[in-house]
PDB file of C-alpha atoms in Angstrom:
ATOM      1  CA  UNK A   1     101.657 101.668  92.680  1.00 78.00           C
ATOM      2  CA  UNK A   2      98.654 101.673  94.672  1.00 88.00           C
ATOM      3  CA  UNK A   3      97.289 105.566  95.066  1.00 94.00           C
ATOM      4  CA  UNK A   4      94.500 107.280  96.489  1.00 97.00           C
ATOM      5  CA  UNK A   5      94.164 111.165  95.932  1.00 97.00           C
ATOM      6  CA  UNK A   6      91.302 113.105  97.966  1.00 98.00           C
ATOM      7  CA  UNK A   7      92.111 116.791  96.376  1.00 95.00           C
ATOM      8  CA  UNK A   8      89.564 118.227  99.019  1.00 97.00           C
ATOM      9  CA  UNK A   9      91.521 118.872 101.734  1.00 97.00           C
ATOM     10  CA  UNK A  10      88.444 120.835 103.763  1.00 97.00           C
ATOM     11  CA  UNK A  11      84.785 121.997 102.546  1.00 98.00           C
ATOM     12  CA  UNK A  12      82.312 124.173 104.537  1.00 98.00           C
ATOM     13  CA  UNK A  13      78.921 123.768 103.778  1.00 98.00           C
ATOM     14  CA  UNK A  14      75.504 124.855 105.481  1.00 98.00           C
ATOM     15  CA  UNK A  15      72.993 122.633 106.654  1.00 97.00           C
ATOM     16  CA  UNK A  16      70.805 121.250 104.266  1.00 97.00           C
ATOM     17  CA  UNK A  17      73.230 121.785 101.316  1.00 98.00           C
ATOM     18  CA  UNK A  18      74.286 119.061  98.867  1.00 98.00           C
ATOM     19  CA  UNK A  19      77.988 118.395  99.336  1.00 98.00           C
ATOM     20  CA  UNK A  20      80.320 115.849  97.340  1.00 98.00           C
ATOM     21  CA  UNK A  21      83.434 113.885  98.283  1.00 98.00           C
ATOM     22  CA  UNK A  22      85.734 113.520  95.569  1.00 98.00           C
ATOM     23  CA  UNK A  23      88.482 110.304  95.514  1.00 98.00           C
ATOM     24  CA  UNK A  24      91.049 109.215  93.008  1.00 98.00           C
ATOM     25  CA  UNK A  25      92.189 106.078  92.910  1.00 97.00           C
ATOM     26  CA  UNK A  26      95.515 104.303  91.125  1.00 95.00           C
ATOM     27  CA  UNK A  27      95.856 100.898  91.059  1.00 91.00           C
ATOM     28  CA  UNK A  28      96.831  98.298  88.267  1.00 89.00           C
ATOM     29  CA  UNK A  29      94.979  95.696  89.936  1.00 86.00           C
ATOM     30  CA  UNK A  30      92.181  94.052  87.531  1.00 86.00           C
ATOM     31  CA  UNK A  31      90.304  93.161  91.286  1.00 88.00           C
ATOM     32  CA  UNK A  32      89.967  95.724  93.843  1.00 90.00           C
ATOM     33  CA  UNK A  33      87.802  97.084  96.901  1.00 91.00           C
ATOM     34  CA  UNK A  34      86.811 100.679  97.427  1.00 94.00           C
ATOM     35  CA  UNK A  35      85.739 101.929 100.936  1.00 94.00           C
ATOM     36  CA  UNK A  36      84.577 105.036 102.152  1.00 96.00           C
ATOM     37  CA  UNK A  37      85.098 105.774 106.225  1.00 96.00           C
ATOM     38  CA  UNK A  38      84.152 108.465 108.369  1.00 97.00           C
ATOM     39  CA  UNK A  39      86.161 109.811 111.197  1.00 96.00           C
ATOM     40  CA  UNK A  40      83.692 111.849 113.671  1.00 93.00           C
ATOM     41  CA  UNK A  41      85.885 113.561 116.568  1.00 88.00           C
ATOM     42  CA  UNK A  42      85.658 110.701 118.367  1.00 85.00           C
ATOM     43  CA  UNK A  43      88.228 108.964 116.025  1.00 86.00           C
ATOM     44  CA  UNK A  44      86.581 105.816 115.763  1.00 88.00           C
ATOM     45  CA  UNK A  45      86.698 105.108 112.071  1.00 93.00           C
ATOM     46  CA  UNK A  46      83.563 104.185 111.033  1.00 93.00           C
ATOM     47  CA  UNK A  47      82.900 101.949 107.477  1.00 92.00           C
ATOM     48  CA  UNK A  48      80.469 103.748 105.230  1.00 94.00           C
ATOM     49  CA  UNK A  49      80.325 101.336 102.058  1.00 92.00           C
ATOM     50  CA  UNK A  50      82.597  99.002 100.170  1.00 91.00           C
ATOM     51  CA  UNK A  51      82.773  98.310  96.329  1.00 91.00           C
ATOM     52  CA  UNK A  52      84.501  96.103  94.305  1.00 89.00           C
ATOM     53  CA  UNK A  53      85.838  96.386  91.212  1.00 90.00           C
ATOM     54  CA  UNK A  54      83.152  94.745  89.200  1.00 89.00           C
ATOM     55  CA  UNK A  55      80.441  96.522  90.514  1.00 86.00           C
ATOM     56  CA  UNK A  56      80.001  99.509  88.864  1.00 84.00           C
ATOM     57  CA  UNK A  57      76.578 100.230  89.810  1.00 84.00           C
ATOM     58  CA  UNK A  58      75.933 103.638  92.030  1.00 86.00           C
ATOM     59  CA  UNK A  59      74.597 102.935  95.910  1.00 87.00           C
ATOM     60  CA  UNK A  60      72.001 105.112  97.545  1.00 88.00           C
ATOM     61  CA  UNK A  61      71.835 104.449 101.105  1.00 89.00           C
ATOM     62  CA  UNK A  62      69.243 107.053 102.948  1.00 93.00           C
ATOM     63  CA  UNK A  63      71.077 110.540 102.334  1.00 95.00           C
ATOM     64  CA  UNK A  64      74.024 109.075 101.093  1.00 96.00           C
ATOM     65  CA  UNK A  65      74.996 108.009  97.446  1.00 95.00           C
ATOM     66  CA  UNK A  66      78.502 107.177  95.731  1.00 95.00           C
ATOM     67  CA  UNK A  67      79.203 107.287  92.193  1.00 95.00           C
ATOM     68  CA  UNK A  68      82.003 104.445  91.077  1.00 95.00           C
ATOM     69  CA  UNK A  69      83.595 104.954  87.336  1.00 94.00           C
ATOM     70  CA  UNK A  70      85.989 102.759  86.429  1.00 92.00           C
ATOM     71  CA  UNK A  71      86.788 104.945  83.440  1.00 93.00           C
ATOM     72  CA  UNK A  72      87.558 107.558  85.436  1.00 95.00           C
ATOM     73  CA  UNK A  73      89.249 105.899  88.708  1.00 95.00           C
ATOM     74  CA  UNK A  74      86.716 107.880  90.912  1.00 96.00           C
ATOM     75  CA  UNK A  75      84.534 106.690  93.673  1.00 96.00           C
ATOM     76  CA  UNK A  76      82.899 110.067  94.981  1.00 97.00           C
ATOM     77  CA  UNK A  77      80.355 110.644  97.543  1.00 97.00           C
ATOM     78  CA  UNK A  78      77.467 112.776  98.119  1.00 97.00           C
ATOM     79  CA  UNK A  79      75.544 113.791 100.774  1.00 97.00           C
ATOM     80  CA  UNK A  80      72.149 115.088 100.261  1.00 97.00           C
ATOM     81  CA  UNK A  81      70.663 117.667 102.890  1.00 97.00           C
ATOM     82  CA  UNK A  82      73.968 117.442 104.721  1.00 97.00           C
ATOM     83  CA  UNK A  83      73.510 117.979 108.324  1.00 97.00           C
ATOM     84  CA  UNK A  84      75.266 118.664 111.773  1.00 96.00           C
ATOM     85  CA  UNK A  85      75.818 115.720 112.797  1.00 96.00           C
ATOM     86  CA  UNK A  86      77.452 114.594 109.433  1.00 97.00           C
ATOM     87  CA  UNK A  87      80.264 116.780 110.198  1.00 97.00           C
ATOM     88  CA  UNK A  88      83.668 114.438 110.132  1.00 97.00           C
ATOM     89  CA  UNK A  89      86.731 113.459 108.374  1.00 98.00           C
ATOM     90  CA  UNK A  90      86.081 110.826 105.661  1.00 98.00           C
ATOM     91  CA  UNK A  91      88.278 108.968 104.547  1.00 98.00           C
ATOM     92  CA  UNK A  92      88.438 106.905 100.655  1.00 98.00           C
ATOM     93  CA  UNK A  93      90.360 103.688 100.707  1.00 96.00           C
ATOM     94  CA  UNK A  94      91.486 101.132  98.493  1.00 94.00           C
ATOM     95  CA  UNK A  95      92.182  97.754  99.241  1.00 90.00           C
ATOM     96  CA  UNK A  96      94.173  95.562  96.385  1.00 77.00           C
ATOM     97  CA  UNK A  97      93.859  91.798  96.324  1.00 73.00           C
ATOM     98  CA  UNK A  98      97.123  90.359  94.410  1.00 71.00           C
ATOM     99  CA  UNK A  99      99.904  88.683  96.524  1.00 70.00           C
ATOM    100  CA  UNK A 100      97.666  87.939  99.335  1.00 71.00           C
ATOM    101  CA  UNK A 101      97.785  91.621 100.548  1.00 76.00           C
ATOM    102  CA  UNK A 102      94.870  92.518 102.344  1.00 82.00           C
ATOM    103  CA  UNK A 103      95.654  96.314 103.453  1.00 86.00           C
ATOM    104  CA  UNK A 104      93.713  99.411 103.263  1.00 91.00           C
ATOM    105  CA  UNK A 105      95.294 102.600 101.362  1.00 94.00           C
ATOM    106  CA  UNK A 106      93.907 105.483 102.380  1.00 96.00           C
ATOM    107  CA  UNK A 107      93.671 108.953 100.956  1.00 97.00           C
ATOM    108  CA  UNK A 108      94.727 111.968 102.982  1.00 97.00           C
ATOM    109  CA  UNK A 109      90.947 112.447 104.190  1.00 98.00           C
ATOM    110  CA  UNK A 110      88.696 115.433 103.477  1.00 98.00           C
ATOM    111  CA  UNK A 111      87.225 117.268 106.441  1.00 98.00           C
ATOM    112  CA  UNK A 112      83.777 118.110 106.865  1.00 98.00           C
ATOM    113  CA  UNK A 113      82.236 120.708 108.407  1.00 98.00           C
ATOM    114  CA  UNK A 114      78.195 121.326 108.221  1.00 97.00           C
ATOM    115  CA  UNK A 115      77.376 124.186 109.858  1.00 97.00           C
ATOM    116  CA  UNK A 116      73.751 125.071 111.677  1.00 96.00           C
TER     117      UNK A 116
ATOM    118  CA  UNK B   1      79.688  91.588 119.535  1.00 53.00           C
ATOM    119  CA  UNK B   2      81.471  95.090 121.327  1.00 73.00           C
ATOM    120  CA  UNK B   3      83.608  96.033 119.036  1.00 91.00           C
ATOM    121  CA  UNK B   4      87.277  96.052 118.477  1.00 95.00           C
ATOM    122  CA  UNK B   5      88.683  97.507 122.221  1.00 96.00           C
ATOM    123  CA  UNK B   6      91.972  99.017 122.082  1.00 97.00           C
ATOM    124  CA  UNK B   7      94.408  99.845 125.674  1.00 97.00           C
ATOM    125  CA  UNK B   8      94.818 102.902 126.174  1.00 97.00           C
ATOM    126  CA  UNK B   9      93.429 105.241 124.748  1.00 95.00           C
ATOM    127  CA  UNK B  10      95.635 107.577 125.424  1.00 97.00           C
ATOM    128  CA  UNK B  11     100.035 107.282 126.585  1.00 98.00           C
ATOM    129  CA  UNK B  12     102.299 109.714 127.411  1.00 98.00           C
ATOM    130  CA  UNK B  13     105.907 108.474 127.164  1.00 98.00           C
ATOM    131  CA  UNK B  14     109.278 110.059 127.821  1.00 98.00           C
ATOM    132  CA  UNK B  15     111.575 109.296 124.762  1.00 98.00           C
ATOM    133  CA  UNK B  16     113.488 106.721 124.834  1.00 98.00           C
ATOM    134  CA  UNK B  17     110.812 104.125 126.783  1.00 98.00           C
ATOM    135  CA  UNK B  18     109.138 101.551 125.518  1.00 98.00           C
ATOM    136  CA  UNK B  19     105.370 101.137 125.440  1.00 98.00           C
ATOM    137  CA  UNK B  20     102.881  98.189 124.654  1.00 98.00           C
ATOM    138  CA  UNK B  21      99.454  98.325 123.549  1.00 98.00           C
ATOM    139  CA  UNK B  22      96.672  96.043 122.969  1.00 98.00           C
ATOM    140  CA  UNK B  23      93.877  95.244 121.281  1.00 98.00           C
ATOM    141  CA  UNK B  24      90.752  92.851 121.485  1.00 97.00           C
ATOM    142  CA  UNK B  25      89.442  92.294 118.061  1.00 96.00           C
ATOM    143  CA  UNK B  26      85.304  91.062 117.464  1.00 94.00           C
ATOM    144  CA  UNK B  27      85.813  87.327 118.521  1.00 90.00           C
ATOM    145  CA  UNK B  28      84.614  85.895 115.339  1.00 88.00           C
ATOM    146  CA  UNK B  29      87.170  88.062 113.253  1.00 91.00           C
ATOM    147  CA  UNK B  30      90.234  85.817 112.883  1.00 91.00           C
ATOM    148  CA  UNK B  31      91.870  88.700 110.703  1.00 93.00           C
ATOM    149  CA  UNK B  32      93.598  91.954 112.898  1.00 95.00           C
ATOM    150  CA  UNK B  33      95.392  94.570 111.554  1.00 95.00           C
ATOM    151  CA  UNK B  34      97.313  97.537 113.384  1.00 97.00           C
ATOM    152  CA  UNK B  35      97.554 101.199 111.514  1.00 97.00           C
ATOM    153  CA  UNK B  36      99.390 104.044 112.424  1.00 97.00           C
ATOM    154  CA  UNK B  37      97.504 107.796 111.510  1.00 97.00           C
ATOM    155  CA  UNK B  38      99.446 110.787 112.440  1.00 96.00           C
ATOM    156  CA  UNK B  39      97.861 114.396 112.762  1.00 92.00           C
ATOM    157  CA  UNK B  40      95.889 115.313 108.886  1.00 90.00           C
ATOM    158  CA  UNK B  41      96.999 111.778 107.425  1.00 94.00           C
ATOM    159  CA  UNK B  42      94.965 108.800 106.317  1.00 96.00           C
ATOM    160  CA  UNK B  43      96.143 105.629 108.248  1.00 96.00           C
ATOM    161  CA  UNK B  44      98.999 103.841 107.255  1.00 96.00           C
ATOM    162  CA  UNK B  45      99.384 100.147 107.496  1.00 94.00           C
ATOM    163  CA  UNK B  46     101.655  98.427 109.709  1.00 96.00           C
ATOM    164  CA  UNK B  47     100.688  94.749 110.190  1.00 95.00           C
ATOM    165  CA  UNK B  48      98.592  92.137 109.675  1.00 92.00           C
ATOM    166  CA  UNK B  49      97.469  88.740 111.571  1.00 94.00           C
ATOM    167  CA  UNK B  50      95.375  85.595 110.337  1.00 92.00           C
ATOM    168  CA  UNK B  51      94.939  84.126 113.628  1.00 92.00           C
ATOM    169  CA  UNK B  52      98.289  84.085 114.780  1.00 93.00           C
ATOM    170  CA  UNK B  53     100.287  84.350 112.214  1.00 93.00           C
ATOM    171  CA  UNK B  54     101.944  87.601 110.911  1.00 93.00           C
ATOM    172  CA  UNK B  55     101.279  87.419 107.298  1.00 91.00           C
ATOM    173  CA  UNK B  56     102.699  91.105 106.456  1.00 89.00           C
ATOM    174  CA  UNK B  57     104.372  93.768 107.371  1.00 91.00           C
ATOM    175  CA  UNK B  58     105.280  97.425 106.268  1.00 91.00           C
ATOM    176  CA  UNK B  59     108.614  99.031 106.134  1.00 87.00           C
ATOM    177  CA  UNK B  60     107.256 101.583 108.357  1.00 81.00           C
ATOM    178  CA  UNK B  61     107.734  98.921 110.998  1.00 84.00           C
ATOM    179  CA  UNK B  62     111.008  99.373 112.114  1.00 87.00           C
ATOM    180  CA  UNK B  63     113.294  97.257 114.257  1.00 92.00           C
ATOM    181  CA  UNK B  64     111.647  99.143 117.471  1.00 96.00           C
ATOM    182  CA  UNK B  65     108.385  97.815 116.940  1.00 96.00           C
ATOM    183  CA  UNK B  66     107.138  94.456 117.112  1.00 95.00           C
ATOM    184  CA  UNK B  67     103.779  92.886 117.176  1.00 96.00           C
ATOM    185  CA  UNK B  68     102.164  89.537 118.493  1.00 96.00           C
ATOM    186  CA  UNK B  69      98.875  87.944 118.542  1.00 96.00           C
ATOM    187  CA  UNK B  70      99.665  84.802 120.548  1.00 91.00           C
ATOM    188  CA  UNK B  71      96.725  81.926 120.212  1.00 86.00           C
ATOM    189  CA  UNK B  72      95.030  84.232 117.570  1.00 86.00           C
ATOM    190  CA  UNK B  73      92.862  86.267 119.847  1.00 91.00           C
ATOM    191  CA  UNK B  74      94.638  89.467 121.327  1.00 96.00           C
ATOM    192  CA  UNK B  75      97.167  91.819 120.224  1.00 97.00           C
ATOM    193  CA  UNK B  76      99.722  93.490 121.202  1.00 98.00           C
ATOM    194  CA  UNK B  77     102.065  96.207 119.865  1.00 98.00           C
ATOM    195  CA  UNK B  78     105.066  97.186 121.144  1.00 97.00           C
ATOM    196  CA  UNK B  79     107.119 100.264 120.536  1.00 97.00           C
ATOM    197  CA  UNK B  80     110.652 100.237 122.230  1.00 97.00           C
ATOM    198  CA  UNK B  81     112.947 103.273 122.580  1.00 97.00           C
ATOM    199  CA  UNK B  82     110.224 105.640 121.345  1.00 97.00           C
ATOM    200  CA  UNK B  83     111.072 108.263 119.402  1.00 96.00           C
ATOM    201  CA  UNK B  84     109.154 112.241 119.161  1.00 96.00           C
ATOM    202  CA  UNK B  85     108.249 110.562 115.426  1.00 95.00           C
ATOM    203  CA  UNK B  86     106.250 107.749 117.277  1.00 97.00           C
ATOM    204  CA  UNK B  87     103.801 110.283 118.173  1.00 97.00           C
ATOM    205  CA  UNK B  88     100.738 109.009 116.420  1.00 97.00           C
ATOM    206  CA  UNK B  89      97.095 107.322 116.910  1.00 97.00           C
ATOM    207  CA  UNK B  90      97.647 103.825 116.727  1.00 97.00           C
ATOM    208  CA  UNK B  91      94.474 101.814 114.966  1.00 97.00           C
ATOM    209  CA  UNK B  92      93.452  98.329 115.523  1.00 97.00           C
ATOM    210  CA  UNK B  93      91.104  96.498 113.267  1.00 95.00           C
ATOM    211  CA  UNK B  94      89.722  93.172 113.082  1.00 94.00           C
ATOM    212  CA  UNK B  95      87.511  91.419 109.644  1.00 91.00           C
ATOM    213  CA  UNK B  96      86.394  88.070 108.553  1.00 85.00           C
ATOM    214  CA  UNK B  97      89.177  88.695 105.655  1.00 75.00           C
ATOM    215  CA  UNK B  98      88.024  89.753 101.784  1.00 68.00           C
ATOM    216  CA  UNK B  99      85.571  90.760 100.477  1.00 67.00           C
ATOM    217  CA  UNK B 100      84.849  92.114 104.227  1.00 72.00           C
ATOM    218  CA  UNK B 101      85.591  95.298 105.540  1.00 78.00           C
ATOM    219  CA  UNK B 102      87.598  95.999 108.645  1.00 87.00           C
ATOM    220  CA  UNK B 103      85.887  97.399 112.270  1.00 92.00           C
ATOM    221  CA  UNK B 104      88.344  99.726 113.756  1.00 94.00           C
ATOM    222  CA  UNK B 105      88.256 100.536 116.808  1.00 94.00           C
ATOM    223  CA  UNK B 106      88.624 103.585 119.125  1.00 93.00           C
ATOM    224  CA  UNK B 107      92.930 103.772 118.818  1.00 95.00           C
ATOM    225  CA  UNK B 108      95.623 104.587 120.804  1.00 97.00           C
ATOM    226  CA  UNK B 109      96.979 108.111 120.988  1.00 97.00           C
ATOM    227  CA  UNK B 110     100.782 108.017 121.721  1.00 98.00           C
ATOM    228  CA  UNK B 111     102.594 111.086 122.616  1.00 98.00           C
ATOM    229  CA  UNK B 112     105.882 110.792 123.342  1.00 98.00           C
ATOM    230  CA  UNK B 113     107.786 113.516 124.738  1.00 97.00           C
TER     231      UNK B 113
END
């Protein structure tokens, strides 16, 4: 079964303060993409980064970073000097490629909130 | 490009009626897919479209709600006798296919009541 577990439901952080996302993944794919999204208030969903399966090497993108490990079935972000404006609900998905499928599971989402 | 549009954004419905919406995927994207989200969830899929064919569909797509994307451009989604359970934001997305990731766009919110 394809699985995503985000255990951090919500997280309250100040300004400026280092804050990590953590996501779980299941699958017994051997080829799979990772996502991370971001849901401001808006709702939009916005697409953060995608990973595949054989990529194992870490992205750093401006304040942002994720951390993939296969051994662990993890994909977890940080922010770095989190601020205001980064406050949202994001959102870890995986996206299997056997059968043809092409859908997104998602994990439950972990809301952000920076605070001034 | 401007985005993956979605109509409404927002539908009140008495149970019982049936509602449509659509969506206008990025023109280039011959992929669409619609998601359901309900309040504190991650989306769930629905459906999904190369150009205009329906390749897949969840069991959370009951008999009540069907889904087109005639000539492979626009979508539509249509929810008859709506039930208080239907009350979700309803997500349209549109890619190039894999390795790609999807642009959502802005959603539906259905209330029915």
């Amino acid at each position: 079964a394809q699985k995503v577990t985000q255990a951090q439901t919500e997280i309250s952080v100040v300004e400026k303060e280092d804050v990590t996302l953590d996501c779980v993944y299941e699958t017994r794919d051997t080829t799979y993409y990772l996502f991370w999204y971001k849901q401001p208030p808006s709702g939009e969903l916005v697409f953060l980064i995608r990973r595949n399966s054989f990529d194992e090497q870490n992205e750093i993108s401006g304040r942002y970073s994720w951390n993939f490990q296969k051994s662990t079935s993890s994909f977890n972000f940080t922010i770095t000097a989190s601020q205001v404006v980064d406050s949202a609900v994001y959102f870890c998905a995986l996206q299997f490629t056997q059968g043809g499928s092409e859908k997104l599971v998602f994990g439950k989402g972990t809301k952000l909130t920076v605070n001034p | 490009d401007t985005g993956v549009s979605q109509d409404p954004r927002h539908k009140i419905t008495k149970r019982g009626q049936n509602v449509t919406f659509r969506c206008d995927p990025i023109s280039e994207h011959n992929r669409l897919y619609w998601y359901r989200q309900t309040l504190g969830q991650g989306p769930e899929f629905l459906t999904y479209f190369q150009n205009e064919a329906q390749l897949e569909k969840s069991r959370l797509l009951s008999d009540r709600f069907s889904a087109e994307r005639p000539k492979g451009s626009f979508s539509t989604l249509e929810i008859q006798r709506t039930e208080q359970g239907d009350s979700a934001m309803y997500l349209c997305a549109s890619s190039y296919g894999q390795p790609y990731g999807y642009t959502f766009g802005s959603g539906t919110r259905l209330t029915v009541v």
